[in-house]
CSV table of C-alpha atoms and ligand atoms in Angstrom, one decimal:
chain,number,residue,atom,x,y,z
A,2,MET,CA,15.7,-7.2,-17.9
A,3,THR,CA,17.2,-9.4,-21.4
A,4,GLN,CA,15.1,-11.9,-22.2
A,5,LEU,CA,12.3,-9.9,-24.3
A,6,PRO,CA,9.5,-12.2,-25.7
A,7,ALA,CA,8.5,-11.4,-29.6
A,8,ALA,CA,5.2,-9.5,-28.1
A,9,HIS,CA,8.0,-6.4,-27.6
A,10,SER,CA,8.9,-6.5,-31.6
A,11,LYS,CA,5.2,-5.2,-32.0
A,12,ALA,CA,4.4,-1.8,-32.4
A,13,ASP,CA,2.0,-1.5,-29.7
A,14,PRO,CA,1.9,2.3,-27.7
A,15,TYR,CA,1.6,1.0,-24.5
A,16,GLN,CA,4.7,-1.4,-25.0
A,17,ILE,CA,8.3,-0.4,-24.7
A,18,PRO,CA,11.1,-1.4,-26.6
A,19,THR,CA,13.2,-1.7,-22.6
A,20,PRO,CA,11.4,-1.8,-20.4
A,21,THR,CA,13.3,0.8,-18.5
A,22,ALA,CA,13.8,3.2,-20.9
A,23,ASN,CA,11.3,5.1,-19.4
A,24,SER,CA,13.0,5.2,-15.8
A,25,ALA,CA,16.4,5.6,-16.9
A,26,SER,CA,17.7,8.5,-14.6
A,27,LYS,CA,15.9,6.6,-11.9
A,28,ALA,CA,18.8,4.5,-9.4
A,29,MET,CA,18.3,0.4,-9.8
A,30,LEU,CA,17.3,-1.0,-6.8
A,31,LEU,CA,16.6,-4.7,-7.8
A,32,THR,CA,18.7,-6.6,-10.3
A,33,VAL,CA,17.1,-10.4,-10.9
A,34,GLN,CA,19.0,-12.2,-13.4
A,35,GLN,CA,18.5,-15.8,-14.8
A,36,LEU,CA,16.5,-17.0,-12.3
A,37,GLN,CA,15.5,-20.3,-11.6
A,38,LYS,CA,13.4,-22.1,-8.9
A,39,ASP,CA,13.1,-25.8,-8.6
A,40,TYR,CA,11.4,-27.7,-6.1
A,41,GLN,CA,11.8,-31.5,-5.7
A,42,THR,CA,8.7,-33.2,-5.1
A,43,ARG,CA,7.4,-36.9,-4.7
A,44,GLN,CA,7.5,-37.1,-8.7
A,45,GLY,CA,10.8,-35.8,-9.0
A,46,THR,CA,12.2,-31.7,-10.0
A,47,PHE,CA,9.1,-29.4,-10.9
A,48,THR,CA,10.3,-26.1,-11.7
A,49,ALA,CA,8.4,-23.6,-10.5
A,50,PHE,CA,9.9,-20.6,-12.8
A,51,THR,CA,13.1,-19.9,-14.8
A,52,ASP,CA,14.4,-17.1,-16.9
A,53,ILE,CA,13.4,-14.6,-15.1
A,54,ASN,CA,14.9,-11.7,-15.7
A,55,LEU,CA,13.8,-8.4,-14.4
A,56,GLN,CA,14.6,-4.4,-13.3
A,57,ILE,CA,13.1,-2.0,-11.1
A,58,HIS,CA,14.1,1.6,-10.8
A,59,ALA,CA,13.8,3.0,-7.3
A,60,GLY,CA,10.0,4.8,-7.1
A,61,GLU,CA,8.5,2.3,-9.6
A,62,VAL,CA,5.2,-0.3,-9.5
A,63,VAL,CA,5.6,-3.2,-10.8
A,64,CYS,CA,2.5,-5.4,-11.0
A,65,LEU,CA,3.4,-8.7,-11.5
A,66,LEU,CA,0.0,-10.9,-13.1
A,67,GLY,CA,-0.3,-14.5,-13.9
A,68,ALA,CA,-2.5,-17.7,-13.2
A,69,SER,CA,-2.7,-19.3,-10.3
A,70,GLY,CA,0.3,-21.6,-10.4
A,71,CYS,CA,2.7,-19.7,-12.5
A,72,GLY,CA,5.1,-19.0,-9.8
A,73,LYS,CA,4.2,-15.5,-8.4
A,74,SER,CA,4.6,-16.3,-5.1
A,75,SER,CA,7.9,-18.1,-5.5
A,76,LEU,CA,9.2,-16.0,-7.7
A,77,LEU,CA,8.4,-13.2,-4.4
A,78,LEU,CA,9.6,-15.5,-1.8
A,79,THR,CA,12.6,-16.5,-3.5
A,80,ILE,CA,13.8,-12.6,-4.1
A,81,ALA,CA,13.2,-12.1,-0.3
A,82,GLY,CA,15.3,-14.8,0.0
A,83,LEU,CA,13.4,-16.5,2.1
A,84,GLN,CA,13.7,-19.5,0.0
A,85,SER,CA,16.9,-20.2,-2.2
A,86,ALA,CA,17.2,-19.8,-5.9
A,87,ASN,CA,18.3,-22.7,-7.9
A,88,GLN,CA,20.1,-20.1,-10.9
A,89,GLY,CA,20.4,-17.2,-11.0
A,90,GLU,CA,21.3,-14.0,-9.0
A,91,ILE,CA,19.5,-10.9,-7.2
A,92,PHE,CA,20.8,-7.6,-6.5
A,93,LEU,CA,19.6,-5.2,-4.5
A,94,GLN,CA,21.6,-1.6,-5.2
A,95,GLY,CA,24.3,-4.0,-6.5
A,96,ASP,CA,24.5,-6.1,-3.1
A,97,ARG,CA,24.0,-9.9,-3.9
A,98,LEU,CA,21.0,-11.4,-2.0
A,99,ASN,CA,20.4,-14.7,-0.6
A,100,VAL,CA,19.4,-14.5,2.9
A,101,PRO,CA,16.3,-12.2,4.0
A,102,HIS,CA,17.2,-8.6,3.6
A,103,PRO,CA,16.1,-6.2,6.7
A,104,GLN,CA,14.7,-4.1,4.1
A,105,ILE,CA,12.8,-6.1,1.9
A,106,GLY,CA,9.2,-5.2,3.3
A,107,LEU,CA,6.7,-8.5,2.3
A,108,VAL,CA,2.9,-8.5,3.2
A,109,PHE,CA,0.9,-11.5,1.7
A,110,GLN,CA,-2.4,-12.1,1.6
A,111,GLN,CA,-3.2,-13.2,5.5
A,112,ALA,CA,-1.8,-10.3,7.3
A,113,ALA,CA,-0.5,-13.4,9.7
A,114,LEU,CA,-0.7,-11.1,13.1
A,115,LEU,CA,0.8,-12.5,16.5
A,116,PRO,CA,-3.2,-12.8,17.4
A,117,TRP,CA,-1.8,-12.3,21.2
A,118,LEU,CA,-0.3,-9.2,21.1
A,119,THR,CA,-1.7,-6.0,20.1
A,120,VAL,CA,-1.8,-3.6,16.8
A,121,TRP,CA,0.9,-1.3,18.3
A,122,GLN,CA,3.0,-4.9,19.4
A,123,ASN,CA,2.7,-6.4,16.4
A,124,ILE,CA,3.6,-3.6,14.1
A,125,ALA,CA,6.9,-3.3,17.4
A,126,PHE,CA,7.5,-7.2,16.5
A,127,GLY,CA,8.8,-6.3,12.8
A,128,LEU,CA,11.0,-4.0,14.3
A,129,GLN,CA,12.5,-6.7,16.6
A,130,LEU,CA,13.8,-9.7,14.0
A,131,LYS,CA,17.3,-9.8,14.5
A,132,GLN,CA,18.3,-8.4,10.9
A,133,MET,CA,17.2,-5.1,12.0
A,134,SER,CA,20.2,-2.9,13.6
A,135,GLN,CA,19.4,-1.7,16.6
A,136,LEU,CA,17.2,1.6,17.3
A,137,SER,CA,16.7,3.6,20.0
A,138,ARG,CA,13.5,3.0,21.4
A,139,SER,CA,12.3,6.6,20.6
A,140,GLU,CA,13.3,5.7,17.0
A,141,VAL,CA,10.9,2.9,17.5
A,142,ARG,CA,7.9,4.3,19.0
A,143,SER,CA,8.3,7.3,15.9
A,144,ARG,CA,8.7,4.9,13.6
A,145,ILE,CA,5.5,2.8,14.4
A,146,SER,CA,2.9,6.0,15.1
A,147,ALA,CA,4.0,7.3,11.6
A,148,ALA,CA,3.4,3.5,10.3
A,149,ILE,CA,0.2,3.3,12.2
A,150,SER,CA,-0.8,7.3,10.7
A,151,SER,CA,0.1,5.7,6.9
A,152,VAL,CA,-2.5,4.0,7.2
A,153,HIS,CA,-5.1,5.3,8.5
A,154,LEU,CA,-5.2,3.3,12.4
A,155,GLN,CA,-5.4,5.5,14.7
A,156,GLY,CA,-7.0,4.6,18.1
A,157,PHE,CA,-6.6,1.3,17.2
A,158,GLU,CA,-3.1,0.0,18.9
A,159,ARG,CA,-4.1,-1.9,21.6
A,160,ALA,CA,-6.8,-3.3,19.4
A,161,TYR,CA,-6.0,-7.0,19.5
A,162,PRO,CA,-6.0,-9.1,16.0
A,163,HIS,CA,-9.1,-10.6,16.9
A,164,GLN,CA,-11.1,-7.4,17.6
A,165,LEU,CA,-9.8,-5.9,13.5
A,166,SER,CA,-11.3,-6.3,10.5
A,167,GLY,CA,-10.1,-8.4,7.2
A,168,GLY,CA,-9.0,-5.2,5.6
A,169,MET,CA,-7.8,-3.1,8.9
A,170,ALA,CA,-5.3,-6.5,9.9
A,171,GLN,CA,-4.1,-6.3,5.8
A,172,ARG,CA,-3.5,-2.4,7.0
A,173,VAL,CA,-1.5,-3.6,10.2
A,174,ALA,CA,0.9,-6.3,8.2
A,175,LEU,CA,1.5,-3.4,5.5
A,176,ALA,CA,2.4,-0.7,8.7
A,177,ARG,CA,4.4,-3.5,10.4
A,178,SER,CA,6.4,-3.4,6.8
A,179,LEU,CA,6.4,-0.1,6.4
A,180,ALA,CA,7.6,1.2,10.0
A,181,ARG,CA,10.7,-1.4,8.6
A,182,GLN,CA,11.5,1.5,6.2
A,183,PRO,CA,12.0,-1.1,3.5
A,184,LYS,CA,13.9,-0.1,0.6
A,185,LEU,CA,11.5,-2.8,-1.1
A,186,LEU,CA,7.5,-3.7,-0.9
A,187,LEU,CA,7.0,-7.4,-2.6
A,188,LEU,CA,3.1,-7.7,-1.9
A,189,ASP,CA,2.0,-10.9,-2.4
A,190,GLU,CA,-1.6,-10.3,-3.4
A,191,PRO,CA,-2.1,-8.7,-0.3
A,192,PHE,CA,-6.0,-7.6,-0.9
A,193,SER,CA,-7.5,-10.6,-2.7
A,194,ALA,CA,-9.4,-12.3,0.4
A,195,LEU,CA,-11.1,-8.8,1.1
A,196,ASP,CA,-14.9,-8.4,-0.8
A,197,ALA,CA,-14.3,-5.5,-3.3
A,198,ILE,CA,-15.3,-1.9,-1.8
A,199,THR,CA,-12.2,-2.7,0.9
A,200,ARG,CA,-10.4,-3.8,-1.7
A,201,LEU,CA,-11.0,-1.4,-3.2
A,202,GLU,CA,-10.4,1.1,-0.5
A,203,MET,CA,-6.8,-0.4,0.5
A,204,GLN,CA,-5.8,-0.2,-3.6
A,205,LYS,CA,-6.4,3.9,-3.0
A,206,LEU,CA,-4.8,3.7,0.5
A,207,LEU,CA,-1.9,1.7,-0.9
A,208,LEU,CA,-1.2,4.2,-3.4
A,209,ALA,CA,-1.3,7.3,-1.1
A,210,VAL,CA,0.9,5.2,0.6
A,211,ILE,CA,3.5,4.5,-1.8
A,212,GLN,CA,3.2,8.7,-3.0
A,213,GLN,CA,3.9,9.4,0.6
A,214,HIS,CA,6.9,7.2,1.1
A,215,HIS,CA,8.5,6.6,-2.7
A,216,SER,CA,8.3,3.3,-2.1
A,217,THR,CA,8.8,0.6,-4.7
A,218,VAL,CA,7.4,-1.7,-5.0
A,219,LEU,CA,7.0,-5.5,-6.3
A,220,LEU,CA,3.3,-6.0,-6.6
A,221,VAL,CA,1.9,-9.6,-7.1
A,222,THR,CA,-2.5,-9.6,-8.0
A,223,HIS,CA,-4.7,-12.0,-10.0
A,224,ASP,CA,-6.5,-8.7,-10.7
A,225,ILE,CA,-5.6,-7.2,-14.2
A,226,ASP,CA,-7.5,-3.8,-13.2
A,227,GLU,CA,-5.3,-3.6,-9.7
A,228,ALA,CA,-2.2,-4.4,-11.8
A,229,LEU,CA,-3.5,-0.9,-14.0
A,230,LEU,CA,-4.6,1.0,-11.2
A,231,LEU,CA,-1.2,0.3,-9.0
A,232,GLY,CA,1.3,0.1,-11.6
A,233,ASP,CA,3.9,1.7,-14.0
A,234,ARG,CA,4.9,-1.7,-15.6
A,235,VAL,CA,3.1,-4.3,-15.8
A,236,LEU,CA,4.5,-8.1,-16.3
A,237,LEU,CA,2.2,-10.9,-17.4
A,238,MET,CA,4.0,-14.1,-16.6
A,239,SER,CA,3.4,-17.9,-19.0
A,240,ARG,CA,2.9,-21.5,-16.4
A,241,HIS,CA,4.9,-24.2,-16.3
A,242,PRO,CA,7.5,-23.0,-16.0
A,243,GLY,CA,6.9,-19.3,-15.4
A,244,ARG,CA,8.4,-17.1,-17.7
A,245,ILE,CA,8.1,-13.7,-17.8
A,246,HIS,CA,6.1,-13.5,-21.3
A,247,ARG,CA,5.1,-9.8,-21.9
A,248,GLU,CA,5.6,-6.3,-20.5
A,249,TRP,CA,3.9,-3.2,-20.6
A,250,ILE,CA,3.8,0.5,-19.5
A,251,VAL,CA,1.3,2.0,-17.9
A,252,SER,CA,1.8,5.9,-18.2
A,253,GLN,CA,-1.3,7.2,-17.9
A,254,PRO,CA,-1.3,9.8,-14.3
A,255,LYS,CA,-2.0,8.4,-10.7
A,256,PRO,CA,-4.2,8.5,-9.2
A,257,ARG,CA,-6.7,6.7,-12.1
A,258,PHE,CA,-9.2,5.6,-9.9
A,259,GLN,CA,-11.6,8.0,-11.6
A,260,HIS,CA,-9.4,7.6,-14.9
A,261,ALA,CA,-10.9,3.9,-15.3
A,262,HIS,CA,-12.0,4.0,-18.7
A,263,LEU,CA,-8.4,5.5,-20.4
A,264,LEU,CA,-7.4,2.2,-19.1
A,265,THR,CA,-9.8,0.2,-21.4
A,266,GLU,CA,-8.0,-0.9,-24.5
A,267,LEU,CA,-4.9,-1.6,-22.7
A,268,ARG,CA,-7.2,-4.1,-20.1
A,269,LEU,CA,-8.7,-5.5,-23.2
A,270,GLU,CA,-5.8,-6.6,-24.6
A,271,ILE,CA,-3.6,-7.1,-21.6
A,272,PHE,CA,-7.4,-9.8,-21.1
A,273,THR,CA,-6.8,-11.4,-24.4
A,274,GLU,CA,-3.1,-11.5,-23.5
A,275,LEU,CA,-3.9,-13.9,-20.4
A,276,SER,CA,-7.1,-15.7,-21.5
A,277,THR,CA,-4.7,-17.1,-24.4
A,278,LEU,CA,-1.7,-18.0,-22.6
A,279,ILE,CA,-4.3,-20.1,-20.2
A,280,SER,CA,-6.4,-21.5,-23.1
A,281,PRO,CA,-4.9,-21.0,-26.1
A,282,ASP,CA,-7.5,-23.2,-28.2
A,283,LEU,CA,-10.9,-21.2,-26.1
B,24,ADP,N1,7.0,-26.1,-1.7
B,24,ADP,C1,6.7,-25.9,-2.3
B,24,ADP,N2,7.1,-27.7,-2.9
B,24,ADP,C2,6.3,-28.1,-4.4
B,24,ADP,N3,6.3,-27.6,-5.5
B,24,ADP,C3,5.3,-26.4,-4.8
B,24,ADP,C4,6.4,-25.1,-3.4
B,24,ADP,N4,5.6,-24.1,-3.9
B,24,ADP,C5,5.0,-23.9,-4.6
B,24,ADP,N5,4.7,-25.2,-5.2
B,24,ADP,C6,4.6,-25.5,-7.3
B,24,ADP,O1,4.9,-24.4,-7.8
B,24,ADP,C7,4.0,-23.9,-8.8
B,24,ADP,C8,4.5,-22.6,-8.5
B,24,ADP,O2,3.3,-22.0,-7.3
B,24,ADP,P1,3.2,-20.7,-7.0
B,24,ADP,O3,4.6,-20.1,-6.8
B,24,ADP,O4,2.9,-20.5,-5.3
B,24,ADP,O5,2.1,-20.0,-7.9
B,24,ADP,P2,1.4,-19.0,-7.7
B,24,ADP,O6,1.4,-17.8,-6.6
B,24,ADP,O7,1.7,-18.1,-9.5
B,24,ADP,O8,0.1,-19.4,-7.9
B,24,ADP,C9,2.9,-24.5,-8.3
B,24,ADP,O9,2.7,-25.6,-9.4
B,24,ADP,C10,2.8,-25.1,-7.1
B,24,ADP,O10,2.3,-26.5,-6.7
B,25,MG,MG1,0.8,-17.3,-5.1
């Protein structure tokens, strides 16, 4: 990350002079340089985000927070290679990315399961995409069954999507990504369509999955608490166009669910910053 906003220069226990200082010993997994995405609309060219510089180390969980419309999903889709950038570059372990990479997993707000396939078959479907290297039948079986147990869905292998609750469907979506053994998991508000209690369950499950698989995660959320419970770093995006406005490191050990009170000060600080960003005069 090269473009640090002025806010970083303030003395603040949660902020770090360089975003990667605490993880300098870990391998760099994702590097995003000067990324910009423009959309062509009837009104002309619309820049969804610009000037995005980002580095994520292996094993890090980075949460991207920002108001609706600030370009979070656009950024994730671009990193996933599902749409091209207009400027800038993306590297995964040093390799330039411009097409979907088989080892980047993506989970959206909606599980997007195929309704005519069972849980097992939906996960298997994710392994049959043409970018995936050919796997033996036994490797496919063992990956699917490991993914199913990671998300605690043993016993539901033969269920169809209409037989699942929203939380279970999201667990299948997560398992579908995990079975591909992704180097990087991109999660776009994966729990925001769920009720508060299911969301908490899913956050706990995701944390366990991350710890089990040593996953590297870029999680988009508009929920400050979610970012603070799961993230090693929290990035706040501004909008029109989207930029990374500010960054915090969250150093409290995980799990933090029983220690949320320790995050109160940081939560308030992020809330204040977000609130100033969306309506500076109120
Ligand atoms: N395919 C598209 N064509 C035109 N504008 C788009 C397209 N996708 C997103 N946008 C616009 O880009 C901005 C950022 O959208 P998005 O990335 O979905 O934001 P977020 O995920 O932060 O809510 C919004 O103003 C949205 O209307
Ligand atoms: Mg979005």
